[in-house]
Structure formats: structure tokens, C-alpha cells
Short mmCIF file of C-alpha atoms and ligand atoms in Angstrom, two decimals:
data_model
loop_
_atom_site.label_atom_id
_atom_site.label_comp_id
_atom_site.label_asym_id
_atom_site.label_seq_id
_atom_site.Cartn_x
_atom_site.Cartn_y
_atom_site.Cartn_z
CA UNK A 7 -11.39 31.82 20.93
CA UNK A 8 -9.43 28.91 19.71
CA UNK A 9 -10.05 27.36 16.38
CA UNK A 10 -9.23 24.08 14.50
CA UNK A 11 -6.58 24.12 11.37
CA UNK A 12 -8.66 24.25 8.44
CA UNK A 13 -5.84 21.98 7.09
CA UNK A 14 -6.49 19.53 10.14
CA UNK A 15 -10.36 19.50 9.53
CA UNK A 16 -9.46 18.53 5.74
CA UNK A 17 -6.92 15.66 6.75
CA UNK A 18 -8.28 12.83 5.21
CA UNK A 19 -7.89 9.08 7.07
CA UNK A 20 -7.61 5.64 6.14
CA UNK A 21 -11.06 3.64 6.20
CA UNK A 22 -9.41 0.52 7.19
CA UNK A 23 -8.85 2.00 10.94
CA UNK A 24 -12.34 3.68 10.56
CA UNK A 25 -14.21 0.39 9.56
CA UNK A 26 -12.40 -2.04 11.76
CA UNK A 27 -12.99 0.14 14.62
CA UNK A 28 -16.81 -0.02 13.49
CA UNK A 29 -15.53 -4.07 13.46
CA UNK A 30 -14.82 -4.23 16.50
CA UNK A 31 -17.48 -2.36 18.07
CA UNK A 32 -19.94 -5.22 17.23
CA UNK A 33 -17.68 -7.76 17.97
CA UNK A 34 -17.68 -6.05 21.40
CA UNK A 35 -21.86 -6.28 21.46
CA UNK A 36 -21.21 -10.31 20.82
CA UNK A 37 -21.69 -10.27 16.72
CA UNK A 38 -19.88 -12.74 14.90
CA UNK A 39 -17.99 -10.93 12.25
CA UNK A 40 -15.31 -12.29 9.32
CA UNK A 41 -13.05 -9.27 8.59
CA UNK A 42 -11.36 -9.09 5.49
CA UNK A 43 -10.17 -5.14 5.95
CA UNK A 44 -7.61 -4.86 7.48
CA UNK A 45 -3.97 -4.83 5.22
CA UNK A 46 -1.73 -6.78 7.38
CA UNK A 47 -0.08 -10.25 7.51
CA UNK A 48 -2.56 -12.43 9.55
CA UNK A 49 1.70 -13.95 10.65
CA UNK A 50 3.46 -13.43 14.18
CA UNK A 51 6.52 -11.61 12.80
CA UNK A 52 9.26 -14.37 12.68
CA UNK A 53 10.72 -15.53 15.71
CA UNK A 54 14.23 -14.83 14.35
CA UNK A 55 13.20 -11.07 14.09
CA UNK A 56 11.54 -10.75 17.70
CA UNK A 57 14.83 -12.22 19.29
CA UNK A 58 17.15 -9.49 17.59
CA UNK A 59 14.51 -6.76 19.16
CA UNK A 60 14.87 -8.74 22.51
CA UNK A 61 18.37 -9.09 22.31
CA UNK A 62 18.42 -5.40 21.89
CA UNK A 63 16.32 -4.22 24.37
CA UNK A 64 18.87 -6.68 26.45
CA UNK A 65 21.84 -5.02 25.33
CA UNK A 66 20.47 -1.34 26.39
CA UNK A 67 20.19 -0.45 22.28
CA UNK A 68 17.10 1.72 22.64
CA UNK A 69 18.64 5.32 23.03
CA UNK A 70 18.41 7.62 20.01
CA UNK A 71 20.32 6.89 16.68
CA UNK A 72 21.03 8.89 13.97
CA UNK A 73 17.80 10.41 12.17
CA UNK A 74 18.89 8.71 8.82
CA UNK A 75 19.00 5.30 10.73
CA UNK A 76 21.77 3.04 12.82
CA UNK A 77 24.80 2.15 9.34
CA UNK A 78 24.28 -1.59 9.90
CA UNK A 79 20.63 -1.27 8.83
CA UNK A 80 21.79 1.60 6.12
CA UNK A 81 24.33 -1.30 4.84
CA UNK A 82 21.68 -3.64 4.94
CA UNK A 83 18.84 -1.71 3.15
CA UNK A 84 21.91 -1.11 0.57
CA UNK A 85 22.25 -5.19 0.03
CA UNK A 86 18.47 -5.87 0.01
CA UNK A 87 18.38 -2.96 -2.66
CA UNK A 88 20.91 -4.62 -4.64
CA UNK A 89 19.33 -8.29 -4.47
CA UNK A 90 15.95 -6.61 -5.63
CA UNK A 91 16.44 -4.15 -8.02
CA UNK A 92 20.47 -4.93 -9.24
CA UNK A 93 21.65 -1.66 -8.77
CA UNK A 94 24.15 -0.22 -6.01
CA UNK A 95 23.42 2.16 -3.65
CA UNK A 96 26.05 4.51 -1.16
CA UNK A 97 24.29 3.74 2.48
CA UNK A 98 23.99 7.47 3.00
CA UNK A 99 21.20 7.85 0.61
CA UNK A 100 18.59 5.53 2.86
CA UNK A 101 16.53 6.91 5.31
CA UNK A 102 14.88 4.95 8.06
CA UNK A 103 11.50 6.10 9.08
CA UNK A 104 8.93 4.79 11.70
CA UNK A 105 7.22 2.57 8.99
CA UNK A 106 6.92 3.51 4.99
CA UNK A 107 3.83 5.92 5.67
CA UNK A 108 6.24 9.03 7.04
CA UNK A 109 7.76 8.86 3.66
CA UNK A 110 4.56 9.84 1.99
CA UNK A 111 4.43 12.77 3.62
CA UNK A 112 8.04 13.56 3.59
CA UNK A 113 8.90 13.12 -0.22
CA UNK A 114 5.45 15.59 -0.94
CA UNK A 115 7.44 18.13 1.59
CA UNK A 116 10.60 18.11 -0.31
CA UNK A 117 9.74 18.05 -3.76
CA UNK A 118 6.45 20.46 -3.68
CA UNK A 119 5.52 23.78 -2.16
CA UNK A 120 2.60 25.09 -0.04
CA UNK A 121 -0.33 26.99 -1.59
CA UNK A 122 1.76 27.77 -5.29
CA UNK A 123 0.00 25.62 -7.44
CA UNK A 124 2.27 22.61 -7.36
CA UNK A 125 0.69 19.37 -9.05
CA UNK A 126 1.17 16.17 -7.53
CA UNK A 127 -0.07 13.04 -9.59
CA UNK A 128 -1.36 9.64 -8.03
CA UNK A 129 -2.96 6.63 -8.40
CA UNK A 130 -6.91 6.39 -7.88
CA UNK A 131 -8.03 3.97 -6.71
CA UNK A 132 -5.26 4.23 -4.35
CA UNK A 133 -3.48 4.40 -1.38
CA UNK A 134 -6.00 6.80 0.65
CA UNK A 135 -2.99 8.97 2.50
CA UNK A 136 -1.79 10.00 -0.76
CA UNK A 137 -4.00 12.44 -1.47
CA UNK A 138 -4.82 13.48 2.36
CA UNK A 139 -0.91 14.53 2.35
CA UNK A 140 -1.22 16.00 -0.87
CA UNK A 141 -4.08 18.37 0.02
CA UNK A 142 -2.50 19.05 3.69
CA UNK A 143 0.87 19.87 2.57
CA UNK A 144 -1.02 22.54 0.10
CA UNK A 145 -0.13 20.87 -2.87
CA UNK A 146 -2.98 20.15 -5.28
CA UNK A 147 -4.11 16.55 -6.16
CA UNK A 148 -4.22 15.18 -9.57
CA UNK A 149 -5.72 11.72 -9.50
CA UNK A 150 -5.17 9.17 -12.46
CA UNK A 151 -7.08 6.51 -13.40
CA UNK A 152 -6.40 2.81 -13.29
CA UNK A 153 -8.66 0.51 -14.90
CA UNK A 154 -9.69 -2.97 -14.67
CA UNK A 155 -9.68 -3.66 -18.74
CA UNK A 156 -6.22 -2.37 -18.20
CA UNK A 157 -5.24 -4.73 -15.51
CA UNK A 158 -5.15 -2.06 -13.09
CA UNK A 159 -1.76 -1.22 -14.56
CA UNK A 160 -0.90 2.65 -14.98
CA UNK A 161 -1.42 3.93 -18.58
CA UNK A 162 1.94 5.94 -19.66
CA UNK A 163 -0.83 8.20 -22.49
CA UNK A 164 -3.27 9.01 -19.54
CA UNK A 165 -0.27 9.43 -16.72
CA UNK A 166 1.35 12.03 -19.95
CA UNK A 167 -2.19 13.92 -20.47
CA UNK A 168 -2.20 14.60 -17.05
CA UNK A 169 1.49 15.79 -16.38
CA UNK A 170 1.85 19.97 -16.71
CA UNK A 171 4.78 22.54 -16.18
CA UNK A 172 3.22 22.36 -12.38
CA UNK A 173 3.74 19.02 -11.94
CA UNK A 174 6.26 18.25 -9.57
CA UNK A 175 5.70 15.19 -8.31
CA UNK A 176 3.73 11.50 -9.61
CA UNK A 177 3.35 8.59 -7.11
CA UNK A 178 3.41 4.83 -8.86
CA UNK A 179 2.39 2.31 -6.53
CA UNK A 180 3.25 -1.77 -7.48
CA UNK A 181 1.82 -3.90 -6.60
CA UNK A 182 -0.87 -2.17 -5.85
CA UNK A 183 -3.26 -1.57 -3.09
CA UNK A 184 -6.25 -1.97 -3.72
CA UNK A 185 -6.30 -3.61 -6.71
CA UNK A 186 -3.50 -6.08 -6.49
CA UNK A 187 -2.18 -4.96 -9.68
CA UNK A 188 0.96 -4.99 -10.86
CA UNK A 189 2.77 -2.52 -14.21
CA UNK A 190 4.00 -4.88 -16.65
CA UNK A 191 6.95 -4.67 -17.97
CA UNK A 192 5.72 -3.15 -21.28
CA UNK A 193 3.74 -0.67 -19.52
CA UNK A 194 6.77 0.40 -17.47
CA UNK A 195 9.19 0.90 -20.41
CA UNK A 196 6.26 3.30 -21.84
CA UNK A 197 5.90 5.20 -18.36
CA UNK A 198 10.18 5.70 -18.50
CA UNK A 199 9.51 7.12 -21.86
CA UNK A 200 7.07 9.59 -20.17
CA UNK A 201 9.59 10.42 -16.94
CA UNK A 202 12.35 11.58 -20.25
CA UNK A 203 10.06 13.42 -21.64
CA UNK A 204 9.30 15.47 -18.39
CA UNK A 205 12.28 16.08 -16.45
CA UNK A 206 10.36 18.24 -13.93
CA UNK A 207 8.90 15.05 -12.19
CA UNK A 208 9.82 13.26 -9.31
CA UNK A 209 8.92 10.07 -8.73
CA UNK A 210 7.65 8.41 -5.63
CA UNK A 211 7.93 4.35 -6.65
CA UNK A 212 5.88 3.09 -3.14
CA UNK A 213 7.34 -0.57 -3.44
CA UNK A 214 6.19 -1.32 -0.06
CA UNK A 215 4.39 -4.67 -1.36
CA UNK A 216 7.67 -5.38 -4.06
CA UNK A 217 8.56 -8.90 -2.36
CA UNK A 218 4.70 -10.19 -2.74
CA UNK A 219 4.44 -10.69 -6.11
CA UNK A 220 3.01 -13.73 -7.86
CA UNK A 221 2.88 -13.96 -11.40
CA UNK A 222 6.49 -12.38 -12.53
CA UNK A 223 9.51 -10.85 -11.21
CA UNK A 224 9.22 -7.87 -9.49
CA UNK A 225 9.59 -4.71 -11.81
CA UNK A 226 10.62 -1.52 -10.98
CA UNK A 227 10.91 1.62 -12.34
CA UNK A 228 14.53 1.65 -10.92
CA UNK A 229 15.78 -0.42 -13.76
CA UNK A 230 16.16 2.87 -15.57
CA UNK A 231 19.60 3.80 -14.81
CA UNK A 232 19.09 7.15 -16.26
CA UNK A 233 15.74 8.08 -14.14
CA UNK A 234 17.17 6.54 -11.02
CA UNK A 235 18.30 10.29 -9.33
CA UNK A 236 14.71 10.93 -9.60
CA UNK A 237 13.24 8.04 -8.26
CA UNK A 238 12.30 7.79 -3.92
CA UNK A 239 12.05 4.29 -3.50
CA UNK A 240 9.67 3.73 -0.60
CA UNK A 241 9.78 0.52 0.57
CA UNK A 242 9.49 -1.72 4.24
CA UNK A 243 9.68 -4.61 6.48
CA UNK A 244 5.79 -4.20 7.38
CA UNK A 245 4.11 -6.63 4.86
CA UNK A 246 7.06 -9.07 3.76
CA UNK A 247 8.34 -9.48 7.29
CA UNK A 248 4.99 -9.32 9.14
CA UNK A 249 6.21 -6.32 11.03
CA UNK A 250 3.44 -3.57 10.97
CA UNK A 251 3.43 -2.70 14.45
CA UNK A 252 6.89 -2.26 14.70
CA UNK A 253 7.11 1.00 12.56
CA UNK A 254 10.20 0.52 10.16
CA UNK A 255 9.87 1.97 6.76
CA UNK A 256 12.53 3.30 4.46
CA UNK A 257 13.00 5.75 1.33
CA UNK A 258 16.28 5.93 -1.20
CA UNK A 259 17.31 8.66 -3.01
CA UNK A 260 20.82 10.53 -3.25
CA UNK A 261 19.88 13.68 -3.07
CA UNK A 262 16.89 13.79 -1.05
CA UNK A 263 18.13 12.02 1.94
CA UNK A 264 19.59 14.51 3.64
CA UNK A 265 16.20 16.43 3.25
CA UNK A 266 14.48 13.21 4.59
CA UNK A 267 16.78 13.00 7.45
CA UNK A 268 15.98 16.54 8.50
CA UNK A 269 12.14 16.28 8.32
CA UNK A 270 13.14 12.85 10.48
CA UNK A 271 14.75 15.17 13.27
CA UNK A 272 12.13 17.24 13.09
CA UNK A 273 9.08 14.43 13.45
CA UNK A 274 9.97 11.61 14.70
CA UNK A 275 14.08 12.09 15.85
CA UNK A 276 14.35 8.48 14.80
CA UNK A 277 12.59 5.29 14.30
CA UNK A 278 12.38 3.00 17.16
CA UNK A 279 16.11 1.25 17.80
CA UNK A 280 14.75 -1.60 18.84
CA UNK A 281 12.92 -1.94 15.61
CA UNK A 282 15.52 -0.62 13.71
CA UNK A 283 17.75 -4.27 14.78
CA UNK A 284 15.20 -6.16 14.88
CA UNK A 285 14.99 -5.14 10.38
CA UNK A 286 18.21 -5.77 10.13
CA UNK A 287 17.55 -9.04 11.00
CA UNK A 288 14.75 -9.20 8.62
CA UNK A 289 16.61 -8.49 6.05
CA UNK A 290 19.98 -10.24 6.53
CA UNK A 291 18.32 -13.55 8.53
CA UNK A 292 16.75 -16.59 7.02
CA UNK A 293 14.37 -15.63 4.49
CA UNK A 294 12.68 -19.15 5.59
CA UNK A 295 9.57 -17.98 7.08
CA UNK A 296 8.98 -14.75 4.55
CA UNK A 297 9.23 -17.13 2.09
CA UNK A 298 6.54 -19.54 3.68
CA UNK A 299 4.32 -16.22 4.62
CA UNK A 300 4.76 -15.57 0.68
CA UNK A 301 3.35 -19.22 -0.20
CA UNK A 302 0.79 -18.81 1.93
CA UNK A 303 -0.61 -15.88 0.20
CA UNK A 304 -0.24 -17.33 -3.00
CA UNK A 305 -2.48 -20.10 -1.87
CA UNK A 306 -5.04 -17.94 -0.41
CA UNK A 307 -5.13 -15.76 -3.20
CA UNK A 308 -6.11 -18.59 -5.68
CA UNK A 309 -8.79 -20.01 -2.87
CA UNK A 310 -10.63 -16.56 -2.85
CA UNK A 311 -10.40 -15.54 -6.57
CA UNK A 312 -12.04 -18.79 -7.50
CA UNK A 313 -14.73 -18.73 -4.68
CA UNK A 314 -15.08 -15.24 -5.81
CA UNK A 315 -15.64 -15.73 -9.29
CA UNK A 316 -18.47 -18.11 -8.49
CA UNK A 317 -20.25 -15.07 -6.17
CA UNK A 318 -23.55 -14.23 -8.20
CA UNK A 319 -23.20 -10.79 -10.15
CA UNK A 320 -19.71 -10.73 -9.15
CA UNK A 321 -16.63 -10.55 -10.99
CA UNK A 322 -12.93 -11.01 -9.93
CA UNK A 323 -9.54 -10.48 -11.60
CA UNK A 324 -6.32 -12.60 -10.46
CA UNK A 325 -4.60 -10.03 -8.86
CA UNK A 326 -0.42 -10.31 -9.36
CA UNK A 327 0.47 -9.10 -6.09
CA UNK A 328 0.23 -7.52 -2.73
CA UNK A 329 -3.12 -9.41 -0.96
CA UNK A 330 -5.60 -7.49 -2.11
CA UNK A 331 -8.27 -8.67 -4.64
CA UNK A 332 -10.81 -5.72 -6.16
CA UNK A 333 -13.55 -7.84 -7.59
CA UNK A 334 -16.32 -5.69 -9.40
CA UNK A 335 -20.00 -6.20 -7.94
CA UNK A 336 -21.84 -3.86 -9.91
CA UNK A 337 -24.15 -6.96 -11.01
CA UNK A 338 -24.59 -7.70 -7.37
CA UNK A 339 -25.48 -4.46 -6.35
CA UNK A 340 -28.57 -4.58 -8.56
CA UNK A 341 -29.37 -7.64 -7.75
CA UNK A 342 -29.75 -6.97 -4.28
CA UNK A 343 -31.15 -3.41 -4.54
CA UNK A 344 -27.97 -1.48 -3.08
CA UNK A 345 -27.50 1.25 -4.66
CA UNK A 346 -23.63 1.29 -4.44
CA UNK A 347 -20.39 -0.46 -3.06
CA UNK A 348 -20.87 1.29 0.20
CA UNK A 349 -24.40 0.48 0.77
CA UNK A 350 -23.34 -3.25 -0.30
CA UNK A 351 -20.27 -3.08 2.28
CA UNK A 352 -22.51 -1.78 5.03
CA UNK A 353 -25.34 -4.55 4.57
CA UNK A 354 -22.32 -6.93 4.16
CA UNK A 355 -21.58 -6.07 7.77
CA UNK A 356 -24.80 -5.71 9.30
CA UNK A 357 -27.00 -8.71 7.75
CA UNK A 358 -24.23 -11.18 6.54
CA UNK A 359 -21.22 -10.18 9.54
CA UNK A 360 -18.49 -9.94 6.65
CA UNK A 361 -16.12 -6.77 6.74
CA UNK A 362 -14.87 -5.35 3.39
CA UNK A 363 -13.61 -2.04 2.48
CA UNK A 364 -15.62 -0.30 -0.66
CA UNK A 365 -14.11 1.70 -3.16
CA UNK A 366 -15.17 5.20 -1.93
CA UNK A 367 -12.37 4.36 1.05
CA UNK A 368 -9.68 4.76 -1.82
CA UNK A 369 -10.68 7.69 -3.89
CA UNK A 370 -13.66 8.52 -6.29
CA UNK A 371 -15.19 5.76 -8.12
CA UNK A 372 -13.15 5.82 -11.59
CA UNK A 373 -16.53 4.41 -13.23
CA UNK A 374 -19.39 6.09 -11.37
CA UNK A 375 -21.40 2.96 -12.83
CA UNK A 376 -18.62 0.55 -11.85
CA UNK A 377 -18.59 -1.19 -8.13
CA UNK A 378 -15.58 -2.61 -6.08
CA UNK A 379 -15.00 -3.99 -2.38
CA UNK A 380 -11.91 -4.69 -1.31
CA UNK A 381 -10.93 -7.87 0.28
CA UNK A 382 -7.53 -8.73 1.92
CA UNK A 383 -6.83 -12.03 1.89
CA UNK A 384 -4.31 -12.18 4.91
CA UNK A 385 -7.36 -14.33 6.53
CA UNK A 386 -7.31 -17.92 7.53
CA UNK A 387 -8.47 -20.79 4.99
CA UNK A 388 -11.32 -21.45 6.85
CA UNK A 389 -12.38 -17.49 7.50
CA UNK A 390 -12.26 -17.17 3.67
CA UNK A 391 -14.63 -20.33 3.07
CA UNK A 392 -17.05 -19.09 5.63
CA UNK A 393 -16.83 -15.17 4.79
CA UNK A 394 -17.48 -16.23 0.90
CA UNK A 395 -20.12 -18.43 1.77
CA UNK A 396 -22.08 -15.60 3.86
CA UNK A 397 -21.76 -13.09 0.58
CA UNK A 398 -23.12 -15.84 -1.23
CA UNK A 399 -25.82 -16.41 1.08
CA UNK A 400 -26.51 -12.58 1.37
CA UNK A 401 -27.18 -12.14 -2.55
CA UNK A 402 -29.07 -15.61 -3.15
CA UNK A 403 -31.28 -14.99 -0.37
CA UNK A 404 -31.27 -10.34 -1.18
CA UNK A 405 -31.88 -11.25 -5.07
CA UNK A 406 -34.72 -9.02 -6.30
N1 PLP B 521 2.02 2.32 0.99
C1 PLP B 521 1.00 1.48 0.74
C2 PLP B 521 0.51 1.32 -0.65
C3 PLP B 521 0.40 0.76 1.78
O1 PLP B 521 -0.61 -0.08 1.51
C4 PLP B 521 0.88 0.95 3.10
C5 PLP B 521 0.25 0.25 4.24
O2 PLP B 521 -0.83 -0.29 4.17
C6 PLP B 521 1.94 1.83 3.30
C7 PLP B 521 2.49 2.51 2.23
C8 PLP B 521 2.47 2.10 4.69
O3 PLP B 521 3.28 1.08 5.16
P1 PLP B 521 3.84 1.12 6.67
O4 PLP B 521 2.87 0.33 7.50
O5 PLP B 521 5.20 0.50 6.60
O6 PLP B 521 3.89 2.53 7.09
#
């Protein structure tokens, strides 16, 4: 009799795809429904960008490349690394994946073991395939805390209590999804401090959001020249360059590239070609329309944190990057007798026809007490007007 991996029956998923397929079931049955769950740019990817992939599907580039990646886009990633973090890179330590995600599961296969006991740190709330990978590659998850009195940054005392001879590897994520945070510069000096003090650790620095952010420079953990052979840079050309569904992701790091490049030959062979000129254009084109897609966030971001903060019971931070906001709705919860975030989120659907993510879709609650949604605010002006308006509609007229 055949059976199902227990490891398979573990895998966890990401509620986004769950929920919006819910979505789009009652769209299907005719309701009218403003999404706000889905993390992509609400963009066409830039025209500049889909002529390089049609010039190469013109010029016969779609055969296999190397598993690392075609040079140009290697020299590229190199120059884009440069420009965003000041520090030179040898093209031979970037590896091009089929979008960031592959990464996740690749850098937790090189750097940890299965079924020994190796420790693998990572944010919560948080990315939700972090700790799916974790647990299917046998590694054991360690979840850390971020906090909204501590601007969902990452606290280095916390991230230290939590670090042990086992720990191999600690994923830092910023800006952040789902919060929107970002570290601080203060925060990050104190998290280097940690990294010296524990040369055992990897660590993962997902910087697939690092060109959306609002307040201040981007800051990475890379500015530590003396951590950088232990940092795996993940980053992208999904969010900046609208370009989700084109699955082109890269990681950096000297001396795990060749290990990423062989767990690339063994997945995936390559990422697409025609995606893999088509980022190259991204990255070395006009920056023009990125730059207006960046704006444009910006904008929305301020419209739905101060329609937000006027929600009854509900209370919203500015977030700093990404487009993700993480208000807290405990109040609202009581207010209209739900007794969580996911009850909220599912009556949010059903009564009022707006679609939110709650924060049981990225980990356990950190506050059992304390309630989040999620918004993304890749959603037109007028979608966010209308979709706050229903919530506020929903509580007034739910208000016990
Ligand atoms: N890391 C984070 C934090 C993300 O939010 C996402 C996508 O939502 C990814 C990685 C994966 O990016 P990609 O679509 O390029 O695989």
C-alpha cells in the first residue's frame, strides 16, 4: 500500500494562495469582493522589461544556461549589489533561482542537517515558508518575536537568548512582511554585535523588499565587512520590478554558491532564460517606472494608515517599508464579538466582501491577547477608500 511522506503531510503553505483562492471562489458565485491579500505589485511589469523577454524569445535565448545563471545577469546582480549595499562582489558568488523563494529552501539545505538537532532561528510573525522549510528539511524551528512597541524591529537580547551551540542558522527579514517593519540602524549594529559573538550562525538577510523602503536608507546587515562571508543575501526582481510571475530570484554568498548552484541542477536546472534577460534589463534599464511604482506605494501607504487609524477599535503603525501594514484590532474584535483575527478576517469576507490575511497565516500570535490582519496596499486608490469604508461599516453597524 502506498503512503504519503509524513514530511509532505507536515509541509506548511502560504495563506495568501489559500485565501485568495477562497477569493476567488465567491467572486466566481458573483460576490463583490475588495482583496487586500495578495503580496504583489498591483503594476504590469515595465514595458522596457517585457521587450528584453520578447526580444529573447525572438533571438531563440530560451535553451538551458548555466545553473548559477547566464554572466551578464551575474555581472549585473554584482553592480546592483554594489549600488545598494557599497560593497563588491566576484560574479561567481550569485546564484539565479526561479524567484527568491528556492533560496529559502536552499540556504536551510546547506547550512543545516536532517533530523540532528540543528536550530534554525526566524522571524514570527513572518514569512510563512520559513518555518514550513525549516520543519521539512528536518531542522527544528526556533521562532523569535517581533513586537509592535518595538517597531516590529528584531531585538539583538531576545535574537541572543535564543541562539545555542545548535544553532546553525537565523533568518532576518527587512523590510518586513507582514509587518512592514524595518531594523534601524541602532538595532542592526546591536544584532552584528550578536553575529561576533556567535560565529556558528549563518545568516539568511531575505532583502527581497530592500528597494521599497520609505522612511530611511535601506540598511543591511551587509555593511559589516567582517560578517559579510556569513551573510546569503536573498534578494529579487519580483516586488521592485513588478515581476512575480516571471520567477527570478537571487542569493550571494562566496562560499555557498557553488552549493546553491548544485541544489539548482538538481531542482530546477535553471531559472527561466527568458526571465533571466528580461532582469537584466530590470536592473541595468531605466529605473523610471520602479521609481514611479515606488511613489505610488508611498502614497498609498499614507492613504490607508490614516483611513486606518480612524477604523473604530483599531490601531495602525506607519509601516517603513515593503506594502504591508499590520494594524492591531484587538479593540475591534471585542467590539464586534469575534473572538479572534481569524474569525474577524472570515466575517470581513463574508458580511463586509473585504479580503485580509490574519495573523495565524504568519506564525503563532506573539500576544495571544494581541490581534493583527494584514493588509497589502498594492490596491488601487479607490479599492482602498471603498475596502476601508466597508470595515468601517462592518464594526459601526457589528458594535455590541
Ligand atoms: N521573502 C519574502 C519575505 C516574501 O514576502 C516573498 C514573497 O512574497 C519571498 C521571499 C519570495 O519572493 P519570490 O516571489 O521572488 O520568490
Amino acid at each position: 500500500m502506498t503512503s504519503i511522506s509524513d514530511r509532505s503531510k507536515k509541509l506548511g503553505t502560504e495563506n495568501s494562495f489559500v485565501v485568495l483562492a477562497e477569493v476567488n471562489e465567491l467572486i466566481r458565485k458573483g460576490k463583490d469582493i475588495i482583496s487586500f491579500c495578495i503580496g504583489q505589485p498591483d503594476f504590469e511589469t515595465p514595458s522596457n522589461i517585457k521587450e528584453a523577454g520578447l526580444r529573447a524569445i525572438k533571438e531563440g535565448k530560451h535553451g538551458y544556461t548555466p545553473s548559477s545563471g547566464i554572466l551578464e545577469l551575474r555581472q549585473a546582480i554584482a553592480e546592483y549589489i554594489l549600488n545598494t549595499r557599497s560593497f563588491e562582489i566576484n560574479p561567481d558568488d550569485v546564484v539565479v533561482g526561479a524567484g527568491a523563494k528556492p533560496f529559502i529552501m536552499y540556504s536551510i539545505l546547506a547550512t543545516t542537517d536532517y533530523g540532528v538537532g540543528d536550530e534554525v532561528i526566524y522571524p514570527n510573525p513572518g514569512f510563512p515558508i520559513y518555518e514550513s522549510q525549516i520543519r521539512a528539511m528536518g531542522a527544528i524551528p526556533v521562532p523569535i518575536n517581533l513586537r509592535q512597541n518595538k517597531m516590529f524591529s528584531l531585538d539583538a537580547d531576545e535574537l541572543e537568548s535564543k541562539i545555542t551551540k545548535n544553532t546553525k542558522l537565523v533568518i532576518i527579514n527587512s523590510p518586513h512582511n507582514p509587518t512592514g517593519g524595518n531594523i534601524s540602524s541602532d538595532d542592526m549594529a546591536d544584532l552584528g554585535e550578536v553575529f561576533r559573538r556567535n560565529p556558528q550562525c549563518w545568516i539568511f538577510a531575505d532583502e527581497i523588499y530592500s528597494q521599497l523602503c520609505y522612511h530611511d536608507k535601506f540598511i543591511s546587515l551587509t555593511r559589516y565587512d567582517d560578517l559579510l562571508e556569513r551573510i546569503i543575501i536573498l534578494d529579487g526582481v519580483s516586488k521592485t520590478w513588478a515581476m512575480t510571475g516571471w520567477r527570478l530570484g537571487f542569493a550571494v554568498n562566496k562560499s555557498l554558491s557553488p552549493v546553491f548552484s548544485k541544489w539548482v541542477t538538481n531542482t530546477e536546472s535553471c531559472a527561466s532564460q527568458i526571465s533571466q534577460w528580461a532582469a537584466l534589463e530590470a536592473l541595468s534599464g531605466t529605473q523610471r517606472y520602479a521609481e514611479h511604482m515606488k511613489n505610488s506605494f508611498l502614497e498609498r501607504r499614507d492613504l490607508i494608515v490614516d483611513l486606518i487609524q480612524e477604523l473604530p477599535g483599531v490601531s495602525c503603525l506607519s509601516p517603513g517599508g515593503a506594502f504591508y501594514t499590520w494594524p492591531d484590532i484587538t479593540e475591534a474584535c471585542k467590539m464586534t464579538g469575534c473572538i479572534d483575527s481569524e474569525e474577524f478576517r472570515k466575517r470581513l469576507l463574508n458580511e463586509a466582501g473585504v479580503a485580509v490575511l490574519s495573523d495565524i497565516h504568519f506564525g503563532d500570535r506573539v500576544v495571544e491577547t494581541e490581534q493583527h490582519i494584514r493588509f497589502s496596499y498594492a490596491a488601487s486608490v479607490d479599492n482602498i477608500k471603498n475596502g476601508i469604508d466597508r470595515i468601517d461599516q462592518f464594526i459601526r453597524n457589528n458594535k455590541r
